[in-house]
mmCIF file with all atom_site columns, C-alpha atoms in Angstrom:
data_model
loop_
_atom_site.group_PDB
_atom_site.id
_atom_site.type_symbol
_atom_site.label_atom_id
_atom_site.label_alt_id
_atom_site.label_comp_id
_atom_site.label_asym_id
_atom_site.label_entity_id
_atom_site.label_seq_id
_atom_site.pdbx_PDB_ins_code
_atom_site.Cartn_x
_atom_site.Cartn_y
_atom_site.Cartn_z
_atom_site.occupancy
_atom_site.B_iso_or_equiv
_atom_site.pdbx_formal_charge
_atom_site.auth_seq_id
_atom_site.auth_comp_id
_atom_site.auth_asym_id
_atom_site.auth_atom_id
_atom_site.pdbx_PDB_model_num
ATOM 1   C CA . MET R 1 1   ? -2.024  13.092  3.142   1.00 0.00 ? 79  MET R CA 1
ATOM 2   C CA . LYS R 1 2   ? -2.053  10.651  6.069   1.00 0.00 ? 80  LYS R CA 1
ATOM 3   C CA . ILE R 1 3   ? -0.039  7.511   5.470   1.00 0.00 ? 81  ILE R CA 1
ATOM 4   C CA . ALA R 1 4   ? 0.043   4.278   7.472   1.00 0.00 ? 82  ALA R CA 1
ATOM 5   C CA . ILE R 1 5   ? 3.425   2.618   7.031   1.00 0.00 ? 83  ILE R CA 1
ATOM 6   C CA . GLY R 1 6   ? 4.871   -0.645  8.212   1.00 0.00 ? 84  GLY R CA 1
ATOM 7   C CA . ALA R 1 7   ? 7.655   -3.084  7.511   1.00 0.00 ? 85  ALA R CA 1
ATOM 8   C CA . ASP R 1 8   ? 8.975   -6.321  8.807   1.00 0.00 ? 86  ASP R CA 1
ATOM 9   C CA . HIS R 1 9   ? 12.622  -6.812  9.734   1.00 0.00 ? 87  HIS R CA 1
ATOM 10  C CA . GLY R 1 10  ? 13.527  -7.195  6.053   1.00 0.00 ? 88  GLY R CA 1
ATOM 11  C CA . GLY R 1 11  ? 12.110  -3.798  5.180   1.00 0.00 ? 89  GLY R CA 1
ATOM 12  C CA . VAL R 1 12  ? 12.892  -1.691  8.233   1.00 0.00 ? 90  VAL R CA 1
ATOM 13  C CA . GLU R 1 13  ? 15.842  0.110   6.630   1.00 0.00 ? 91  GLU R CA 1
ATOM 14  C CA . LEU R 1 14  ? 13.937  0.991   3.455   1.00 0.00 ? 92  LEU R CA 1
ATOM 15  C CA . LYS R 1 15  ? 10.999  2.108   5.602   1.00 0.00 ? 93  LYS R CA 1
ATOM 16  C CA . ALA R 1 16  ? 13.285  4.678   7.237   1.00 0.00 ? 94  ALA R CA 1
ATOM 17  C CA . GLU R 1 17  ? 14.189  6.044   3.781   1.00 0.00 ? 95  GLU R CA 1
ATOM 18  C CA . VAL R 1 18  ? 10.523  6.226   2.792   1.00 0.00 ? 96  VAL R CA 1
ATOM 19  C CA . GLU R 1 19  ? 9.668   8.035   6.026   1.00 0.00 ? 97  GLU R CA 1
ATOM 20  C CA . LYS R 1 20  ? 12.314  10.685  5.264   1.00 0.00 ? 98  LYS R CA 1
ATOM 21  C CA . TYR R 1 21  ? 10.716  11.155  1.860   1.00 0.00 ? 99  TYR R CA 1
ATOM 22  C CA . LEU R 1 22  ? 7.219   11.425  3.381   1.00 0.00 ? 100 LEU R CA 1
ATOM 23  C CA . GLU R 1 23  ? 8.449   14.091  5.807   1.00 0.00 ? 101 GLU R CA 1
ATOM 24  C CA . SER R 1 24  ? 10.125  16.037  2.990   1.00 0.00 ? 102 SER R CA 1
ATOM 25  C CA . GLN R 1 25  ? 6.849   16.061  1.086   1.00 0.00 ? 103 GLN R CA 1
ATOM 26  C CA . GLY R 1 26  ? 4.793   17.214  4.072   1.00 0.00 ? 104 GLY R CA 1
ATOM 27  C CA . HIS R 1 27  ? 2.872   13.965  4.555   1.00 0.00 ? 105 HIS R CA 1
ATOM 28  C CA . GLU R 1 28  ? 1.779   12.805  7.983   1.00 0.00 ? 106 GLU R CA 1
ATOM 29  C CA . TYR R 1 29  ? 2.522   9.188   8.747   1.00 0.00 ? 107 TYR R CA 1
ATOM 30  C CA . ARG R 1 30  ? 2.001   6.635   11.454  1.00 0.00 ? 108 ARG R CA 1
ATOM 31  C CA . ASP R 1 31  ? 4.673   3.977   11.756  1.00 0.00 ? 109 ASP R CA 1
ATOM 32  C CA . PHE R 1 32  ? 3.345   0.554   12.734  1.00 0.00 ? 110 PHE R CA 1
ATOM 33  C CA . GLY R 1 33  ? 6.820   -1.015  12.998  1.00 0.00 ? 111 GLY R CA 1
ATOM 34  C CA . ALA R 1 34  ? 9.065   -2.893  12.846  1.00 0.00 ? 112 ALA R CA 1
ATOM 35  C CA . PHE R 1 35  ? 11.562  -0.710  14.627  1.00 0.00 ? 113 PHE R CA 1
ATOM 36  C CA . SER R 1 36  ? 14.627  -2.943  14.371  1.00 0.00 ? 114 SER R CA 1
ATOM 37  C CA . THR R 1 37  ? 16.022  -5.766  12.290  1.00 0.00 ? 115 THR R CA 1
ATOM 38  C CA . ALA R 1 38  ? 14.971  -8.331  14.908  1.00 0.00 ? 116 ALA R CA 1
ATOM 39  C CA . ALA R 1 39  ? 12.675  -10.906 13.302  1.00 0.00 ? 117 ALA R CA 1
ATOM 40  C CA . VAL R 1 40  ? 8.955   -10.151 13.391  1.00 0.00 ? 118 VAL R CA 1
ATOM 41  C CA . ASP R 1 41  ? 5.948   -11.722 11.673  1.00 0.00 ? 119 ASP R CA 1
ATOM 42  C CA . TYR R 1 42  ? 4.881   -9.607  8.693   1.00 0.00 ? 120 TYR R CA 1
ATOM 43  C CA . PRO R 1 43  ? 1.137   -10.417 9.022   1.00 0.00 ? 121 PRO R CA 1
ATOM 44  C CA . ASP R 1 44  ? 1.027   -8.647  12.394  1.00 0.00 ? 122 ASP R CA 1
ATOM 45  C CA . ILE R 1 45  ? 2.218   -5.390  10.841  1.00 0.00 ? 123 ILE R CA 1
ATOM 46  C CA . ALA R 1 46  ? 0.415   -5.675  7.508   1.00 0.00 ? 124 ALA R CA 1
ATOM 47  C CA . VAL R 1 47  ? -2.971  -6.104  9.160   1.00 0.00 ? 125 VAL R CA 1
ATOM 48  C CA . GLN R 1 48  ? -2.456  -3.035  11.356  1.00 0.00 ? 126 GLN R CA 1
ATOM 49  C CA . VAL R 1 49  ? -1.625  -0.855  8.344   1.00 0.00 ? 127 VAL R CA 1
ATOM 50  C CA . ALA R 1 50  ? -4.540  -2.259  6.332   1.00 0.00 ? 128 ALA R CA 1
ATOM 51  C CA . GLU R 1 51  ? -6.977  -1.716  9.199   1.00 0.00 ? 129 GLU R CA 1
ATOM 52  C CA . ALA R 1 52  ? -5.784  1.883   9.637   1.00 0.00 ? 130 ALA R CA 1
ATOM 53  C CA . VAL R 1 53  ? -6.595  2.541   5.979   1.00 0.00 ? 131 VAL R CA 1
ATOM 54  C CA . LYS R 1 54  ? -9.898  0.652   6.136   1.00 0.00 ? 132 LYS R CA 1
ATOM 55  C CA . ASN R 1 55  ? -10.978 2.577   9.253   1.00 0.00 ? 133 ASN R CA 1
ATOM 56  C CA . GLY R 1 56  ? -10.096 5.964   7.757   1.00 0.00 ? 134 GLY R CA 1
ATOM 57  C CA . GLU R 1 57  ? -7.206  6.654   10.116  1.00 0.00 ? 135 GLU R CA 1
ATOM 58  C CA . ALA R 1 58  ? -4.970  6.896   7.032   1.00 0.00 ? 136 ALA R CA 1
ATOM 59  C CA . ASP R 1 59  ? -5.619  7.837   3.431   1.00 0.00 ? 137 ASP R CA 1
ATOM 60  C CA . ARG R 1 60  ? -3.177  5.267   2.071   1.00 0.00 ? 138 ARG R CA 1
ATOM 61  C CA . GLY R 1 61  ? -0.834  2.565   3.289   1.00 0.00 ? 139 GLY R CA 1
ATOM 62  C CA . ILE R 1 62  ? 2.722   1.545   2.481   1.00 0.00 ? 140 ILE R CA 1
ATOM 63  C CA . LEU R 1 63  ? 4.061   -1.905  3.361   1.00 0.00 ? 141 LEU R CA 1
ATOM 64  C CA . ILE R 1 64  ? 7.629   -3.147  2.990   1.00 0.00 ? 142 ILE R CA 1
ATOM 65  C CA . CYS R 1 65  ? 9.087   -6.592  3.550   1.00 0.00 ? 143 CYS R CA 1
ATOM 66  C CA . GLY R 1 66  ? 11.816  -8.597  1.862   1.00 0.00 ? 144 GLY R CA 1
ATOM 67  C CA . THR R 1 67  ? 9.783   -9.218  -1.309  1.00 0.00 ? 145 THR R CA 1
ATOM 68  C CA . GLY R 1 68  ? 6.535   -7.382  -0.596  1.00 0.00 ? 146 GLY R CA 1
ATOM 69  C CA . ILE R 1 69  ? 4.619   -10.568 -1.335  1.00 0.00 ? 147 ILE R CA 1
ATOM 70  C CA . GLY R 1 70  ? 3.659   -11.594 2.200   1.00 0.00 ? 148 GLY R CA 1
ATOM 71  C CA . MET R 1 71  ? 2.640   -8.068  3.121   1.00 0.00 ? 149 MET R CA 1
ATOM 72  C CA . SER R 1 72  ? 0.442   -7.679  0.029   1.00 0.00 ? 150 SER R CA 1
ATOM 73  C CA . ILE R 1 73  ? -1.219  -11.065 0.524   1.00 0.00 ? 151 ILE R CA 1
ATOM 74  C CA . THR R 1 74  ? -2.005  -10.210 4.137   1.00 0.00 ? 152 THR R CA 1
ATOM 75  C CA . ALA R 1 75  ? -3.286  -6.697  3.442   1.00 0.00 ? 153 ALA R CA 1
ATOM 76  C CA . ASN R 1 76  ? -5.612  -7.982  0.735   1.00 0.00 ? 154 ASN R CA 1
ATOM 77  C CA . LYS R 1 77  ? -7.361  -10.204 3.286   1.00 0.00 ? 155 LYS R CA 1
ATOM 78  C CA . VAL R 1 78  ? -8.809  -7.082  4.944   1.00 0.00 ? 156 VAL R CA 1
ATOM 79  C CA . PRO R 1 79  ? -12.150 -6.201  3.324   1.00 0.00 ? 157 PRO R CA 1
ATOM 80  C CA . GLY R 1 80  ? -11.992 -2.957  1.382   1.00 0.00 ? 158 GLY R CA 1
ATOM 81  C CA . ILE R 1 81  ? -8.241  -3.050  0.902   1.00 0.00 ? 159 ILE R CA 1
ATOM 82  C CA . ARG R 1 82  ? -6.757  -3.104  -2.561  1.00 0.00 ? 160 ARG R CA 1
ATOM 83  C CA . CYS R 1 83  ? -3.037  -3.611  -2.062  1.00 0.00 ? 161 CYS R CA 1
ATOM 84  C CA . ALA R 1 84  ? -0.724  -3.620  -5.068  1.00 0.00 ? 162 ALA R CA 1
ATOM 85  C CA . LEU R 1 85  ? 2.732   -5.148  -5.009  1.00 0.00 ? 163 LEU R CA 1
ATOM 86  C CA . LEU R 1 86  ? 4.886   -2.627  -6.855  1.00 0.00 ? 164 LEU R CA 1
ATOM 87  C CA . SER R 1 87  ? 8.361   -2.783  -8.331  1.00 0.00 ? 165 SER R CA 1
ATOM 88  C CA . ASP R 1 88  ? 8.131   -0.164  -11.082 1.00 0.00 ? 166 ASP R CA 1
ATOM 89  C CA . VAL R 1 89  ? 6.837   3.381   -11.521 1.00 0.00 ? 167 VAL R CA 1
ATOM 90  C CA . TYR R 1 90  ? 4.446   2.609   -14.375 1.00 0.00 ? 168 TYR R CA 1
ATOM 91  C CA . SER R 1 91  ? 2.559   0.043   -12.274 1.00 0.00 ? 169 SER R CA 1
ATOM 92  C CA . ALA R 1 92  ? 2.419   2.498   -9.360  1.00 0.00 ? 170 ALA R CA 1
ATOM 93  C CA . LYS R 1 93  ? 0.674   5.046   -11.581 1.00 0.00 ? 171 LYS R CA 1
ATOM 94  C CA . CYS R 1 94  ? -1.647  2.493   -13.147 1.00 0.00 ? 172 CYS R CA 1
ATOM 95  C CA . THR R 1 95  ? -2.732  0.907   -9.881  1.00 0.00 ? 173 THR R CA 1
ATOM 96  C CA . ARG R 1 96  ? -3.898  4.304   -8.658  1.00 0.00 ? 174 ARG R CA 1
ATOM 97  C CA . ASP R 1 97  ? -5.422  5.347   -11.997 1.00 0.00 ? 175 ASP R CA 1
ATOM 98  C CA . HIS R 1 98  ? -7.195  2.054   -12.742 1.00 0.00 ? 176 HIS R CA 1
ATOM 99  C CA . ASN R 1 99  ? -7.518  0.158   -9.446  1.00 0.00 ? 177 ASN R CA 1
ATOM 100 C CA . ASP R 1 100 ? -7.706  2.929   -6.844  1.00 0.00 ? 178 ASP R CA 1
ATOM 101 C CA . ALA R 1 101 ? -5.231  0.900   -4.761  1.00 0.00 ? 179 ALA R CA 1
ATOM 102 C CA . ASN R 1 102 ? -5.304  2.187   -1.199  1.00 0.00 ? 180 ASN R CA 1
ATOM 103 C CA . VAL R 1 103 ? -2.250  0.251   -0.016  1.00 0.00 ? 181 VAL R CA 1
ATOM 104 C CA . MET R 1 104 ? 1.015   -0.492  -1.782  1.00 0.00 ? 182 MET R CA 1
ATOM 105 C CA . ALA R 1 105 ? 3.698   -3.054  -0.974  1.00 0.00 ? 183 ALA R CA 1
ATOM 106 C CA . MET R 1 106 ? 7.362   -3.223  -1.985  1.00 0.00 ? 184 MET R CA 1
ATOM 107 C CA . GLY R 1 107 ? 10.227  -5.639  -1.554  1.00 0.00 ? 185 GLY R CA 1
ATOM 108 C CA . ALA R 1 108 ? 13.326  -4.153  0.039   1.00 0.00 ? 186 ALA R CA 1
ATOM 109 C CA . ARG R 1 109 ? 15.376  -7.071  -1.268  1.00 0.00 ? 187 ARG R CA 1
ATOM 110 C CA . VAL R 1 110 ? 13.957  -6.584  -4.767  1.00 0.00 ? 188 VAL R CA 1
ATOM 111 C CA . ILE R 1 111 ? 14.360  -2.863  -5.390  1.00 0.00 ? 189 ILE R CA 1
ATOM 112 C CA . GLY R 1 112 ? 16.792  -0.244  -4.139  1.00 0.00 ? 190 GLY R CA 1
ATOM 113 C CA . PRO R 1 113 ? 15.947  2.949   -2.261  1.00 0.00 ? 191 PRO R CA 1
ATOM 114 C CA . GLY R 1 114 ? 16.151  5.217   -5.322  1.00 0.00 ? 192 GLY R CA 1
ATOM 115 C CA . LEU R 1 115 ? 13.545  3.262   -7.256  1.00 0.00 ? 193 LEU R CA 1
ATOM 116 C CA . ALA R 1 116 ? 11.475  2.724   -4.115  1.00 0.00 ? 194 ALA R CA 1
ATOM 117 C CA . LEU R 1 117 ? 11.145  6.477   -3.585  1.00 0.00 ? 195 LEU R CA 1
ATOM 118 C CA . GLU R 1 118 ? 10.167  6.990   -7.230  1.00 0.00 ? 196 GLU R CA 1
ATOM 119 C CA . ILE R 1 119 ? 7.471   4.332   -6.811  1.00 0.00 ? 197 ILE R CA 1
ATOM 120 C CA . VAL R 1 120 ? 6.172   5.908   -3.602  1.00 0.00 ? 198 VAL R CA 1
ATOM 121 C CA . ASP R 1 121 ? 6.119   9.318   -5.289  1.00 0.00 ? 199 ASP R CA 1
ATOM 122 C CA . ALA R 1 122 ? 4.152   7.994   -8.273  1.00 0.00 ? 200 ALA R CA 1
ATOM 123 C CA . TYR R 1 123 ? 1.734   6.112   -6.008  1.00 0.00 ? 201 TYR R CA 1
ATOM 124 C CA . LEU R 1 124 ? 1.039   9.073   -3.729  1.00 0.00 ? 202 LEU R CA 1
ATOM 125 C CA . ASN R 1 125 ? 0.763   11.676  -6.482  1.00 0.00 ? 203 ASN R CA 1
ATOM 126 C CA . LYS R 1 126 ? -1.647  9.883   -8.789  1.00 0.00 ? 204 LYS R CA 1
ATOM 127 C CA . ASP R 1 127 ? -5.390  10.039  -8.288  1.00 0.00 ? 205 ASP R CA 1
ATOM 128 C CA . PHE R 1 128 ? -7.996  7.484   -9.287  1.00 0.00 ? 206 PHE R CA 1
ATOM 129 C CA . SER R 1 129 ? -9.329  8.266   -12.752 1.00 0.00 ? 207 SER R CA 1
ATOM 130 C CA . ASN R 1 130 ? -12.969 7.583   -11.824 1.00 0.00 ? 208 ASN R CA 1
ATOM 131 C CA . GLY R 1 131 ? -13.342 6.285   -15.369 1.00 0.00 ? 209 GLY R CA 1
ATOM 132 C CA . GLU R 1 132 ? -16.584 4.404   -15.806 1.00 0.00 ? 210 GLU R CA 1
ATOM 133 C CA . ARG R 1 133 ? -14.910 1.135   -16.798 1.00 0.00 ? 211 ARG R CA 1
ATOM 134 C CA . HIS R 1 134 ? -12.605 1.303   -13.781 1.00 0.00 ? 212 HIS R CA 1
ATOM 135 C CA . VAL R 1 135 ? -15.440 2.114   -11.392 1.00 0.00 ? 213 VAL R CA 1
ATOM 136 C CA . ASN R 1 136 ? -17.429 -0.826  -12.778 1.00 0.00 ? 214 ASN R CA 1
ATOM 137 C CA . ARG R 1 137 ? -14.476 -3.156  -12.313 1.00 0.00 ? 215 ARG R CA 1
ATOM 138 C CA . LEU R 1 138 ? -14.005 -2.026  -8.709  1.00 0.00 ? 216 LEU R CA 1
ATOM 139 C CA . LYS R 1 139 ? -17.689 -2.735  -8.085  1.00 0.00 ? 217 LYS R CA 1
ATOM 140 C CA . LYS R 1 140 ? -17.153 -6.256  -9.401  1.00 0.00 ? 218 LYS R CA 1
ATOM 141 C CA . ILE R 1 141 ? -14.174 -6.706  -7.084  1.00 0.00 ? 219 ILE R CA 1
ATOM 142 C CA . ALA R 1 142 ? -16.290 -5.506  -4.151  1.00 0.00 ? 220 ALA R CA 1
ATOM 143 C CA . GLU R 1 143 ? -19.009 -8.017  -5.052  1.00 0.00 ? 221 GLU R CA 1
ATOM 144 C CA . ILE R 1 144 ? -16.484 -10.860 -5.118  1.00 0.00 ? 222 ILE R CA 1
ATOM 145 C CA . GLU R 1 145 ? -15.211 -9.713  -1.733  1.00 0.00 ? 223 GLU R CA 1
ATOM 146 C CA . LYS R 1 146 ? -18.761 -9.744  -0.314  1.00 0.00 ? 224 LYS R CA 1
ATOM 147 C CA . LYS R 1 147 ? -19.416 -13.208 -1.703  1.00 0.00 ? 225 LYS R CA 1
ATOM 148 C CA . TYR R 1 148 ? -16.434 -14.721 0.099   1.00 0.00 ? 226 TYR R CA 1
ATOM 149 C CA . ASN R 1 149 ? -16.500 -12.653 3.308   1.00 0.00 ? 227 ASN R CA 1
ATOM 150 C CA . LYS R 1 150 ? -19.817 -13.782 4.723   1.00 0.00 ? 228 LYS R CA 1
#
């Protein structure tokens, strides 16, 4: 699987841990930064990851900042992106199963690396259920997106 990954300065260290995991699992990834703990603006990175997923350059995206909140808000501004802010394994499975989330966000100051890797594993290894009720709900979300992105 091709993964677009990015973090701001608050998530750069956890991003390195996630990248090691991705390599160990045989995933390809493209790192959109940050590459140090020097302050950067999270919207600049989040939009690049979201656009890579939207444009088909990546199958899924992973975003990490201090809380994950800013990254998820930004990614969800890109049409076609469904970014879930995750801090537990159950939600990681459900967001794939029910919401077909194509980007996930985490907070490096909220969860530790052990849990973060479990969340990434659950997110990457769960497929969308394609259940009729879930498909219908995603269609409704897409219609709302169209209405407000004229």
